[in-house]
Amino acid sequence: MLDFKQYDIAVARHHNNLDTIAAPILSWNFHHNYLDVSKKIYLDCDKLNVIAGTNKWSDYDWDFKNKLKEEVVIVTNAKLEIVFASHNLTKMNGYTEEEVLGKSPKMFQGTDSNRITSSEIRKAIQLQQPFEKTVLNYNKNGETYLCLIKGFPVFNSKGKLSHFIAFEKAA
C-alpha cells in the first residue's frame, strides 16, 4: 500500500497557510452567493486596475477589494461622465452599470437634493480637491436615500487630472 504521509503533510501545510477559515457548508445557496459576490468583486477590481493602468494613475493606493465589500465605487472621467460603476450599485439604488455609463452622477439627484451640498461638491471638483459629503439621492424607482460620498481627484503620472473616483454607501 502507498504511503500518503508526505501528501498529508503537504495538504496540512497548505491549509494552515490559507487566509480563509474553512467551515462546513450548510447551504449551497449561501456558498453560491458568496462565490458570486467574490467573482463580481474580482471583475470590478480587474476593471479598475485596467482603467488605472491605461490612464497611468499616479499614487493611488486604494484597496479596491476591501472597498468593494462595503462601498459602491464610481469613476468618472475629467468631464464627469461615468466610465465605471461597481456591481453593487444595483443593490444601493437599482441602477446597473450599463444604465449609468456615459452619464453624469447628477442623475442620482432630484428635487429634494440639497443644493448647498451639491454646490460644495461641485466646488471641490472644480478645485480638484477630495471631499466627503452626505447627499440625498434618488434610486431608480424614485425613492430617496442618504448616500455618504467620499470623492477624490485622480491624476496621471504627468500630474494632469485624469478621473474622479467616489466611494459611496448608504448612510
mmCIF file with all atom_site columns, C-alpha atoms in Angstrom:
data_model
loop_
_atom_site.group_PDB
_atom_site.id
_atom_site.type_symbol
_atom_site.label_atom_id
_atom_site.label_alt_id
_atom_site.label_comp_id
_atom_site.label_asym_id
_atom_site.label_entity_id
_atom_site.label_seq_id
_atom_site.pdbx_PDB_ins_code
_atom_site.Cartn_x
_atom_site.Cartn_y
_atom_site.Cartn_z
_atom_site.occupancy
_atom_site.B_iso_or_equiv
_atom_site.pdbx_formal_charge
_atom_site.auth_seq_id
_atom_site.auth_comp_id
_atom_site.auth_asym_id
_atom_site.auth_atom_id
_atom_site.pdbx_PDB_model_num
ATOM 1   C CA . MET A 1 1   ? 0.000   0.000  0.000   1.00 0.00 ? 1   MET A CA 1
ATOM 2   C CA . LEU A 1 2   ? 1.233   3.524  -0.801  1.00 0.00 ? 2   LEU A CA 1
ATOM 3   C CA . ASP A 1 3   ? 2.370   5.837  1.953   1.00 0.00 ? 3   ASP A CA 1
ATOM 4   C CA . PHE A 1 4   ? 0.437   9.114  1.836   1.00 0.00 ? 4   PHE A CA 1
ATOM 5   C CA . LYS A 1 5   ? 2.209   10.690 4.796   1.00 0.00 ? 5   LYS A CA 1
ATOM 6   C CA . GLN A 1 6   ? 4.108   13.255 2.652   1.00 0.00 ? 6   GLN A CA 1
ATOM 7   C CA . TYR A 1 7   ? 0.901   14.126 0.820   1.00 0.00 ? 7   TYR A CA 1
ATOM 8   C CA . ASP A 1 8   ? -0.982  14.598 4.097   1.00 0.00 ? 8   ASP A CA 1
ATOM 9   C CA . ILE A 1 9   ? 1.797   16.819 5.443   1.00 0.00 ? 9   ILE A CA 1
ATOM 10  C CA . ALA A 1 10  ? 1.767   18.965 2.282   1.00 0.00 ? 10  ALA A CA 1
ATOM 11  C CA . VAL A 1 11  ? -2.020  19.331 2.368   1.00 0.00 ? 11  VAL A CA 1
ATOM 12  C CA . ALA A 1 12  ? -1.966  20.220 6.075   1.00 0.00 ? 12  ALA A CA 1
ATOM 13  C CA . ARG A 1 13  ? 0.759   22.824 5.455   1.00 0.00 ? 13  ARG A CA 1
ATOM 14  C CA . HIS A 1 14  ? -1.262  24.301 2.596   1.00 0.00 ? 14  HIS A CA 1
ATOM 15  C CA . HIS A 1 15  ? -4.440  24.581 4.668   1.00 0.00 ? 15  HIS A CA 1
ATOM 16  C CA . ASN A 1 16  ? -2.578  26.092 7.605   1.00 0.00 ? 16  ASN A CA 1
ATOM 17  C CA . ASN A 1 17  ? -1.242  28.859 5.340   1.00 0.00 ? 17  ASN A CA 1
ATOM 18  C CA . LEU A 1 18  ? -4.630  29.871 3.948   1.00 0.00 ? 18  LEU A CA 1
ATOM 19  C CA . ASP A 1 19  ? -6.075  33.241 4.966   1.00 0.00 ? 19  ASP A CA 1
ATOM 20  C CA . THR A 1 20  ? -9.592  31.822 4.994   1.00 0.00 ? 20  THR A CA 1
ATOM 21  C CA . ILE A 1 21  ? -11.276 29.759 7.623   1.00 0.00 ? 21  ILE A CA 1
ATOM 22  C CA . ALA A 1 22  ? -12.978 26.647 6.377   1.00 0.00 ? 22  ALA A CA 1
ATOM 23  C CA . ALA A 1 23  ? -16.435 25.892 7.652   1.00 0.00 ? 23  ALA A CA 1
ATOM 24  C CA . PRO A 1 24  ? -18.895 23.223 6.689   1.00 0.00 ? 24  PRO A CA 1
ATOM 25  C CA . ILE A 1 25  ? -21.331 24.412 4.072   1.00 0.00 ? 25  ILE A CA 1
ATOM 26  C CA . LEU A 1 26  ? -24.846 24.054 5.364   1.00 0.00 ? 26  LEU A CA 1
ATOM 27  C CA . SER A 1 27  ? -26.447 25.690 2.377   1.00 0.00 ? 27  SER A CA 1
ATOM 28  C CA . TRP A 1 28  ? -25.116 25.628 -1.164  1.00 0.00 ? 28  TRP A CA 1
ATOM 29  C CA . ASN A 1 29  ? -27.195 28.735 -1.897  1.00 0.00 ? 29  ASN A CA 1
ATOM 30  C CA . PHE A 1 30  ? -25.225 30.639 0.712   1.00 0.00 ? 30  PHE A CA 1
ATOM 31  C CA . HIS A 1 31  ? -21.967 29.383 -0.764  1.00 0.00 ? 31  HIS A CA 1
ATOM 32  C CA . HIS A 1 32  ? -23.117 30.244 -4.293  1.00 0.00 ? 32  HIS A CA 1
ATOM 33  C CA . ASN A 1 33  ? -23.975 33.793 -3.206  1.00 0.00 ? 33  ASN A CA 1
ATOM 34  C CA . TYR A 1 34  ? -20.531 34.171 -1.643  1.00 0.00 ? 34  TYR A CA 1
ATOM 35  C CA . LEU A 1 35  ? -18.836 32.912 -4.807  1.00 0.00 ? 35  LEU A CA 1
ATOM 36  C CA . ASP A 1 36  ? -20.991 35.164 -6.994  1.00 0.00 ? 36  ASP A CA 1
ATOM 37  C CA . VAL A 1 37  ? -20.130 38.285 -4.967  1.00 0.00 ? 37  VAL A CA 1
ATOM 38  C CA . SER A 1 38  ? -16.458 37.284 -4.841  1.00 0.00 ? 38  SER A CA 1
ATOM 39  C CA . LYS A 1 39  ? -16.414 36.887 -8.608  1.00 0.00 ? 39  LYS A CA 1
ATOM 40  C CA . LYS A 1 40  ? -18.053 40.288 -9.124  1.00 0.00 ? 40  LYS A CA 1
ATOM 41  C CA . ILE A 1 41  ? -15.577 41.956 -6.761  1.00 0.00 ? 41  ILE A CA 1
ATOM 42  C CA . TYR A 1 42  ? -12.702 40.338 -8.647  1.00 0.00 ? 42  TYR A CA 1
ATOM 43  C CA . LEU A 1 43  ? -14.103 41.522 -12.004 1.00 0.00 ? 43  LEU A CA 1
ATOM 44  C CA . ASP A 1 44  ? -14.635 45.055 -10.647 1.00 0.00 ? 44  ASP A CA 1
ATOM 45  C CA . CYS A 1 45  ? -11.062 45.142 -9.288  1.00 0.00 ? 45  CYS A CA 1
ATOM 46  C CA . ASP A 1 46  ? -9.787  43.997 -12.659 1.00 0.00 ? 46  ASP A CA 1
ATOM 47  C CA . LYS A 1 47  ? -11.736 46.741 -14.480 1.00 0.00 ? 47  LYS A CA 1
ATOM 48  C CA . LEU A 1 48  ? -10.486 49.382 -12.045 1.00 0.00 ? 48  LEU A CA 1
ATOM 49  C CA . ASN A 1 49  ? -6.894  48.238 -12.422 1.00 0.00 ? 49  ASN A CA 1
ATOM 50  C CA . VAL A 1 50  ? -7.242  48.371 -16.215 1.00 0.00 ? 50  VAL A CA 1
ATOM 51  C CA . ILE A 1 51  ? -8.580  51.938 -16.020 1.00 0.00 ? 51  ILE A CA 1
ATOM 52  C CA . ALA A 1 52  ? -5.772  52.901 -13.628 1.00 0.00 ? 52  ALA A CA 1
ATOM 53  C CA . GLY A 1 53  ? -3.085  51.271 -15.769 1.00 0.00 ? 53  GLY A CA 1
ATOM 54  C CA . THR A 1 54  ? -4.371  52.553 -19.094 1.00 0.00 ? 54  THR A CA 1
ATOM 55  C CA . ASN A 1 55  ? -4.577  56.110 -17.782 1.00 0.00 ? 55  ASN A CA 1
ATOM 56  C CA . LYS A 1 56  ? -1.352  55.866 -15.759 1.00 0.00 ? 56  LYS A CA 1
ATOM 57  C CA . TRP A 1 57  ? -2.906  56.869 -12.456 1.00 0.00 ? 57  TRP A CA 1
ATOM 58  C CA . SER A 1 58  ? -0.248  58.033 -10.043 1.00 0.00 ? 58  SER A CA 1
ATOM 59  C CA . ASP A 1 59  ? -0.114  57.477 -6.312  1.00 0.00 ? 59  ASP A CA 1
ATOM 60  C CA . TYR A 1 60  ? -3.319  55.549 -5.925  1.00 0.00 ? 60  TYR A CA 1
ATOM 61  C CA . ASP A 1 61  ? -3.261  53.049 -3.133  1.00 0.00 ? 61  ASP A CA 1
ATOM 62  C CA . TRP A 1 62  ? -6.909  52.257 -2.621  1.00 0.00 ? 62  TRP A CA 1
ATOM 63  C CA . ASP A 1 63  ? -7.634  48.716 -1.562  1.00 0.00 ? 63  ASP A CA 1
ATOM 64  C CA . PHE A 1 64  ? -10.357 48.120 -4.142  1.00 0.00 ? 64  PHE A CA 1
ATOM 65  C CA . LYS A 1 65  ? -11.065 44.572 -2.987  1.00 0.00 ? 65  LYS A CA 1
ATOM 66  C CA . ASN A 1 66  ? -11.967 45.651 0.543   1.00 0.00 ? 66  ASN A CA 1
ATOM 67  C CA . LYS A 1 67  ? -13.666 48.863 -0.574  1.00 0.00 ? 67  LYS A CA 1
ATOM 68  C CA . LEU A 1 68  ? -15.967 46.883 -2.878  1.00 0.00 ? 68  LEU A CA 1
ATOM 69  C CA . LYS A 1 69  ? -17.130 44.705 0.007   1.00 0.00 ? 69  LYS A CA 1
ATOM 70  C CA . GLU A 1 70  ? -18.696 47.689 1.753   1.00 0.00 ? 70  GLU A CA 1
ATOM 71  C CA . GLU A 1 71  ? -18.945 50.516 -0.761  1.00 0.00 ? 71  GLU A CA 1
ATOM 72  C CA . VAL A 1 72  ? -20.021 51.320 -4.282  1.00 0.00 ? 72  VAL A CA 1
ATOM 73  C CA . VAL A 1 73  ? -17.214 52.641 -6.474  1.00 0.00 ? 73  VAL A CA 1
ATOM 74  C CA . ILE A 1 74  ? -17.958 55.117 -9.249  1.00 0.00 ? 74  ILE A CA 1
ATOM 75  C CA . VAL A 1 75  ? -15.306 56.501 -11.590 1.00 0.00 ? 75  VAL A CA 1
ATOM 76  C CA . THR A 1 76  ? -15.879 59.458 -13.899 1.00 0.00 ? 76  THR A CA 1
ATOM 77  C CA . ASN A 1 77  ? -13.588 60.909 -16.499 1.00 0.00 ? 77  ASN A CA 1
ATOM 78  C CA . ALA A 1 78  ? -12.428 64.524 -16.180 1.00 0.00 ? 78  ALA A CA 1
ATOM 79  C CA . LYS A 1 79  ? -15.649 65.629 -17.933 1.00 0.00 ? 79  LYS A CA 1
ATOM 80  C CA . LEU A 1 80  ? -17.650 63.934 -15.132 1.00 0.00 ? 80  LEU A CA 1
ATOM 81  C CA . GLU A 1 81  ? -19.062 61.182 -17.352 1.00 0.00 ? 81  GLU A CA 1
ATOM 82  C CA . ILE A 1 82  ? -19.329 57.853 -15.560 1.00 0.00 ? 82  ILE A CA 1
ATOM 83  C CA . VAL A 1 83  ? -16.843 55.358 -17.002 1.00 0.00 ? 83  VAL A CA 1
ATOM 84  C CA . PHE A 1 84  ? -17.150 52.703 -14.290 1.00 0.00 ? 84  PHE A CA 1
ATOM 85  C CA . ALA A 1 85  ? -19.703 51.694 -11.671 1.00 0.00 ? 85  ALA A CA 1
ATOM 86  C CA . SER A 1 86  ? -19.224 48.689 -9.431  1.00 0.00 ? 86  SER A CA 1
ATOM 87  C CA . HIS A 1 87  ? -21.570 45.720 -9.396  1.00 0.00 ? 87  HIS A CA 1
ATOM 88  C CA . ASN A 1 88  ? -23.061 46.699 -6.024  1.00 0.00 ? 88  ASN A CA 1
ATOM 89  C CA . LEU A 1 89  ? -24.526 49.921 -7.407  1.00 0.00 ? 89  LEU A CA 1
ATOM 90  C CA . THR A 1 90  ? -27.652 47.918 -8.231  1.00 0.00 ? 90  THR A CA 1
ATOM 91  C CA . LYS A 1 91  ? -28.074 46.898 -4.607  1.00 0.00 ? 91  LYS A CA 1
ATOM 92  C CA . MET A 1 92  ? -27.771 50.509 -3.425  1.00 0.00 ? 92  MET A CA 1
ATOM 93  C CA . ASN A 1 93  ? -30.008 52.292 -5.941  1.00 0.00 ? 93  ASN A CA 1
ATOM 94  C CA . GLY A 1 94  ? -31.348 49.860 -8.533  1.00 0.00 ? 94  GLY A CA 1
ATOM 95  C CA . TYR A 1 95  ? -29.240 51.057 -11.476 1.00 0.00 ? 95  TYR A CA 1
ATOM 96  C CA . THR A 1 96  ? -26.899 48.775 -13.398 1.00 0.00 ? 96  THR A CA 1
ATOM 97  C CA . GLU A 1 97  ? -23.522 49.869 -14.685 1.00 0.00 ? 97  GLU A CA 1
ATOM 98  C CA . GLU A 1 98  ? -24.848 49.796 -18.259 1.00 0.00 ? 98  GLU A CA 1
ATOM 99  C CA . GLU A 1 99  ? -27.604 52.265 -17.343 1.00 0.00 ? 99  GLU A CA 1
ATOM 100 C CA . VAL A 1 100 ? -25.227 54.846 -15.877 1.00 0.00 ? 100 VAL A CA 1
ATOM 101 C CA . LEU A 1 101 ? -22.189 54.659 -18.178 1.00 0.00 ? 101 LEU A CA 1
ATOM 102 C CA . GLY A 1 102 ? -21.636 57.923 -20.038 1.00 0.00 ? 102 GLY A CA 1
ATOM 103 C CA . LYS A 1 103 ? -23.975 59.861 -17.747 1.00 0.00 ? 103 LYS A CA 1
ATOM 104 C CA . SER A 1 104 ? -23.257 62.375 -15.008 1.00 0.00 ? 104 SER A CA 1
ATOM 105 C CA . PRO A 1 105 ? -23.564 61.413 -11.330 1.00 0.00 ? 105 PRO A CA 1
ATOM 106 C CA . LYS A 1 106 ? -26.126 64.229 -11.161 1.00 0.00 ? 106 LYS A CA 1
ATOM 107 C CA . MET A 1 107 ? -28.574 61.626 -12.462 1.00 0.00 ? 107 MET A CA 1
ATOM 108 C CA . PHE A 1 108 ? -28.897 60.357 -8.871  1.00 0.00 ? 108 PHE A CA 1
ATOM 109 C CA . GLN A 1 109 ? -30.057 63.739 -7.578  1.00 0.00 ? 109 GLN A CA 1
ATOM 110 C CA . GLY A 1 110 ? -33.547 65.172 -7.655  1.00 0.00 ? 110 GLY A CA 1
ATOM 111 C CA . THR A 1 111 ? -35.811 67.944 -6.491  1.00 0.00 ? 111 THR A CA 1
ATOM 112 C CA . ASP A 1 112 ? -35.213 67.358 -2.766  1.00 0.00 ? 112 ASP A CA 1
ATOM 113 C CA . SER A 1 113 ? -31.425 67.037 -3.043  1.00 0.00 ? 113 SER A CA 1
ATOM 114 C CA . ASN A 1 114 ? -29.680 69.749 -1.047  1.00 0.00 ? 114 ASN A CA 1
ATOM 115 C CA . ARG A 1 115 ? -28.441 72.437 -3.461  1.00 0.00 ? 115 ARG A CA 1
ATOM 116 C CA . ILE A 1 116 ? -25.876 73.731 -0.961  1.00 0.00 ? 116 ILE A CA 1
ATOM 117 C CA . THR A 1 117 ? -24.283 70.296 -0.591  1.00 0.00 ? 117 THR A CA 1
ATOM 118 C CA . SER A 1 118 ? -24.313 69.860 -4.375  1.00 0.00 ? 118 SER A CA 1
ATOM 119 C CA . SER A 1 119 ? -22.638 73.253 -4.740  1.00 0.00 ? 119 SER A CA 1
ATOM 120 C CA . GLU A 1 120 ? -19.947 72.290 -2.205  1.00 0.00 ? 120 GLU A CA 1
ATOM 121 C CA . ILE A 1 121 ? -19.236 69.084 -4.135  1.00 0.00 ? 121 ILE A CA 1
ATOM 122 C CA . ARG A 1 122 ? -19.109 70.997 -7.416  1.00 0.00 ? 122 ARG A CA 1
ATOM 123 C CA . LYS A 1 123 ? -16.628 73.481 -5.897  1.00 0.00 ? 123 LYS A CA 1
ATOM 124 C CA . ALA A 1 124 ? -14.369 70.675 -4.618  1.00 0.00 ? 124 ALA A CA 1
ATOM 125 C CA . ILE A 1 125 ? -14.432 69.088 -8.080  1.00 0.00 ? 125 ILE A CA 1
ATOM 126 C CA . GLN A 1 126 ? -13.553 72.388 -9.754  1.00 0.00 ? 126 GLN A CA 1
ATOM 127 C CA . LEU A 1 127 ? -10.662 72.852 -7.318  1.00 0.00 ? 127 LEU A CA 1
ATOM 128 C CA . GLN A 1 128 ? -9.654  69.202 -7.842  1.00 0.00 ? 128 GLN A CA 1
ATOM 129 C CA . GLN A 1 129 ? -9.844  68.513 -4.122  1.00 0.00 ? 129 GLN A CA 1
ATOM 130 C CA . PRO A 1 130 ? -11.127 65.493 -2.177  1.00 0.00 ? 130 PRO A CA 1
ATOM 131 C CA . PHE A 1 131 ? -14.500 65.793 -0.478  1.00 0.00 ? 131 PHE A CA 1
ATOM 132 C CA . GLU A 1 132 ? -16.752 63.862 1.872   1.00 0.00 ? 132 GLU A CA 1
ATOM 133 C CA . LYS A 1 133 ? -20.455 64.681 1.905   1.00 0.00 ? 133 LYS A CA 1
ATOM 134 C CA . THR A 1 134 ? -23.757 63.033 2.671   1.00 0.00 ? 134 THR A CA 1
ATOM 135 C CA . VAL A 1 135 ? -26.306 63.713 -0.049  1.00 0.00 ? 135 VAL A CA 1
ATOM 136 C CA . LEU A 1 136 ? -29.939 62.886 -0.639  1.00 0.00 ? 136 LEU A CA 1
ATOM 137 C CA . ASN A 1 137 ? -30.040 60.763 -3.783  1.00 0.00 ? 137 ASN A CA 1
ATOM 138 C CA . TYR A 1 138 ? -32.830 59.087 -5.701  1.00 0.00 ? 138 TYR A CA 1
ATOM 139 C CA . ASN A 1 139 ? -32.835 55.420 -6.597  1.00 0.00 ? 139 ASN A CA 1
ATOM 140 C CA . LYS A 1 140 ? -34.141 54.006 -9.849  1.00 0.00 ? 140 LYS A CA 1
ATOM 141 C CA . ASN A 1 141 ? -37.744 53.760 -8.641  1.00 0.00 ? 141 ASN A CA 1
ATOM 142 C CA . GLY A 1 142 ? -37.737 57.381 -7.396  1.00 0.00 ? 142 GLY A CA 1
ATOM 143 C CA . GLU A 1 143 ? -37.333 56.751 -3.682  1.00 0.00 ? 143 GLU A CA 1
ATOM 144 C CA . THR A 1 144 ? -34.790 58.808 -1.774  1.00 0.00 ? 144 THR A CA 1
ATOM 145 C CA . TYR A 1 145 ? -31.838 57.548 0.238   1.00 0.00 ? 145 TYR A CA 1
ATOM 146 C CA . LEU A 1 146 ? -28.973 59.215 2.056   1.00 0.00 ? 146 LEU A CA 1
ATOM 147 C CA . CYS A 1 147 ? -25.611 58.494 0.497   1.00 0.00 ? 147 CYS A CA 1
ATOM 148 C CA . LEU A 1 148 ? -22.200 59.134 2.038   1.00 0.00 ? 148 LEU A CA 1
ATOM 149 C CA . ILE A 1 149 ? -19.785 60.028 -0.763  1.00 0.00 ? 149 ILE A CA 1
ATOM 150 C CA . LYS A 1 150 ? -16.012 60.195 -0.422  1.00 0.00 ? 150 LYS A CA 1
ATOM 151 C CA . GLY A 1 151 ? -14.714 61.678 -3.671  1.00 0.00 ? 151 GLY A CA 1
ATOM 152 C CA . PHE A 1 152 ? -11.141 62.055 -4.875  1.00 0.00 ? 152 PHE A CA 1
ATOM 153 C CA . PRO A 1 153 ? -9.498  63.551 -7.944  1.00 0.00 ? 153 PRO A CA 1
ATOM 154 C CA . VAL A 1 154 ? -7.164  61.100 -9.689  1.00 0.00 ? 154 VAL A CA 1
ATOM 155 C CA . PHE A 1 155 ? -4.114  62.365 -11.521 1.00 0.00 ? 155 PHE A CA 1
ATOM 156 C CA . ASN A 1 156 ? -1.984  60.647 -14.132 1.00 0.00 ? 156 ASN A CA 1
ATOM 157 C CA . SER A 1 157 ? 1.785   60.230 -13.990 1.00 0.00 ? 157 SER A CA 1
ATOM 158 C CA . LYS A 1 158 ? 2.239   63.680 -15.563 1.00 0.00 ? 158 LYS A CA 1
ATOM 159 C CA . GLY A 1 159 ? 0.182   65.342 -12.817 1.00 0.00 ? 159 GLY A CA 1
ATOM 160 C CA . LYS A 1 160 ? -2.804  66.027 -15.068 1.00 0.00 ? 160 LYS A CA 1
ATOM 161 C CA . LEU A 1 161 ? -6.343  65.354 -13.850 1.00 0.00 ? 161 LEU A CA 1
ATOM 162 C CA . SER A 1 162 ? -7.426  62.024 -15.277 1.00 0.00 ? 162 SER A CA 1
ATOM 163 C CA . HIS A 1 163 ? -10.553 60.917 -13.384 1.00 0.00 ? 163 HIS A CA 1
ATOM 164 C CA . PHE A 1 164 ? -12.585 61.319 -10.257 1.00 0.00 ? 164 PHE A CA 1
ATOM 165 C CA . ILE A 1 165 ? -13.317 58.333 -8.056  1.00 0.00 ? 165 ILE A CA 1
ATOM 166 C CA . ALA A 1 166 ? -16.071 58.147 -5.464  1.00 0.00 ? 166 ALA A CA 1
ATOM 167 C CA . PHE A 1 167 ? -16.609 55.586 -2.732  1.00 0.00 ? 167 PHE A CA 1
ATOM 168 C CA . GLU A 1 168 ? -20.258 55.592 -1.757  1.00 0.00 ? 168 GLU A CA 1
ATOM 169 C CA . LYS A 1 169 ? -22.508 53.854 0.718   1.00 0.00 ? 169 LYS A CA 1
ATOM 170 C CA . ALA A 1 170 ? -25.991 54.339 2.043   1.00 0.00 ? 170 ALA A CA 1
ATOM 171 C CA . ALA A 1 171 ? -25.830 56.496 5.159   1.00 0.00 ? 171 ALA A CA 1
#
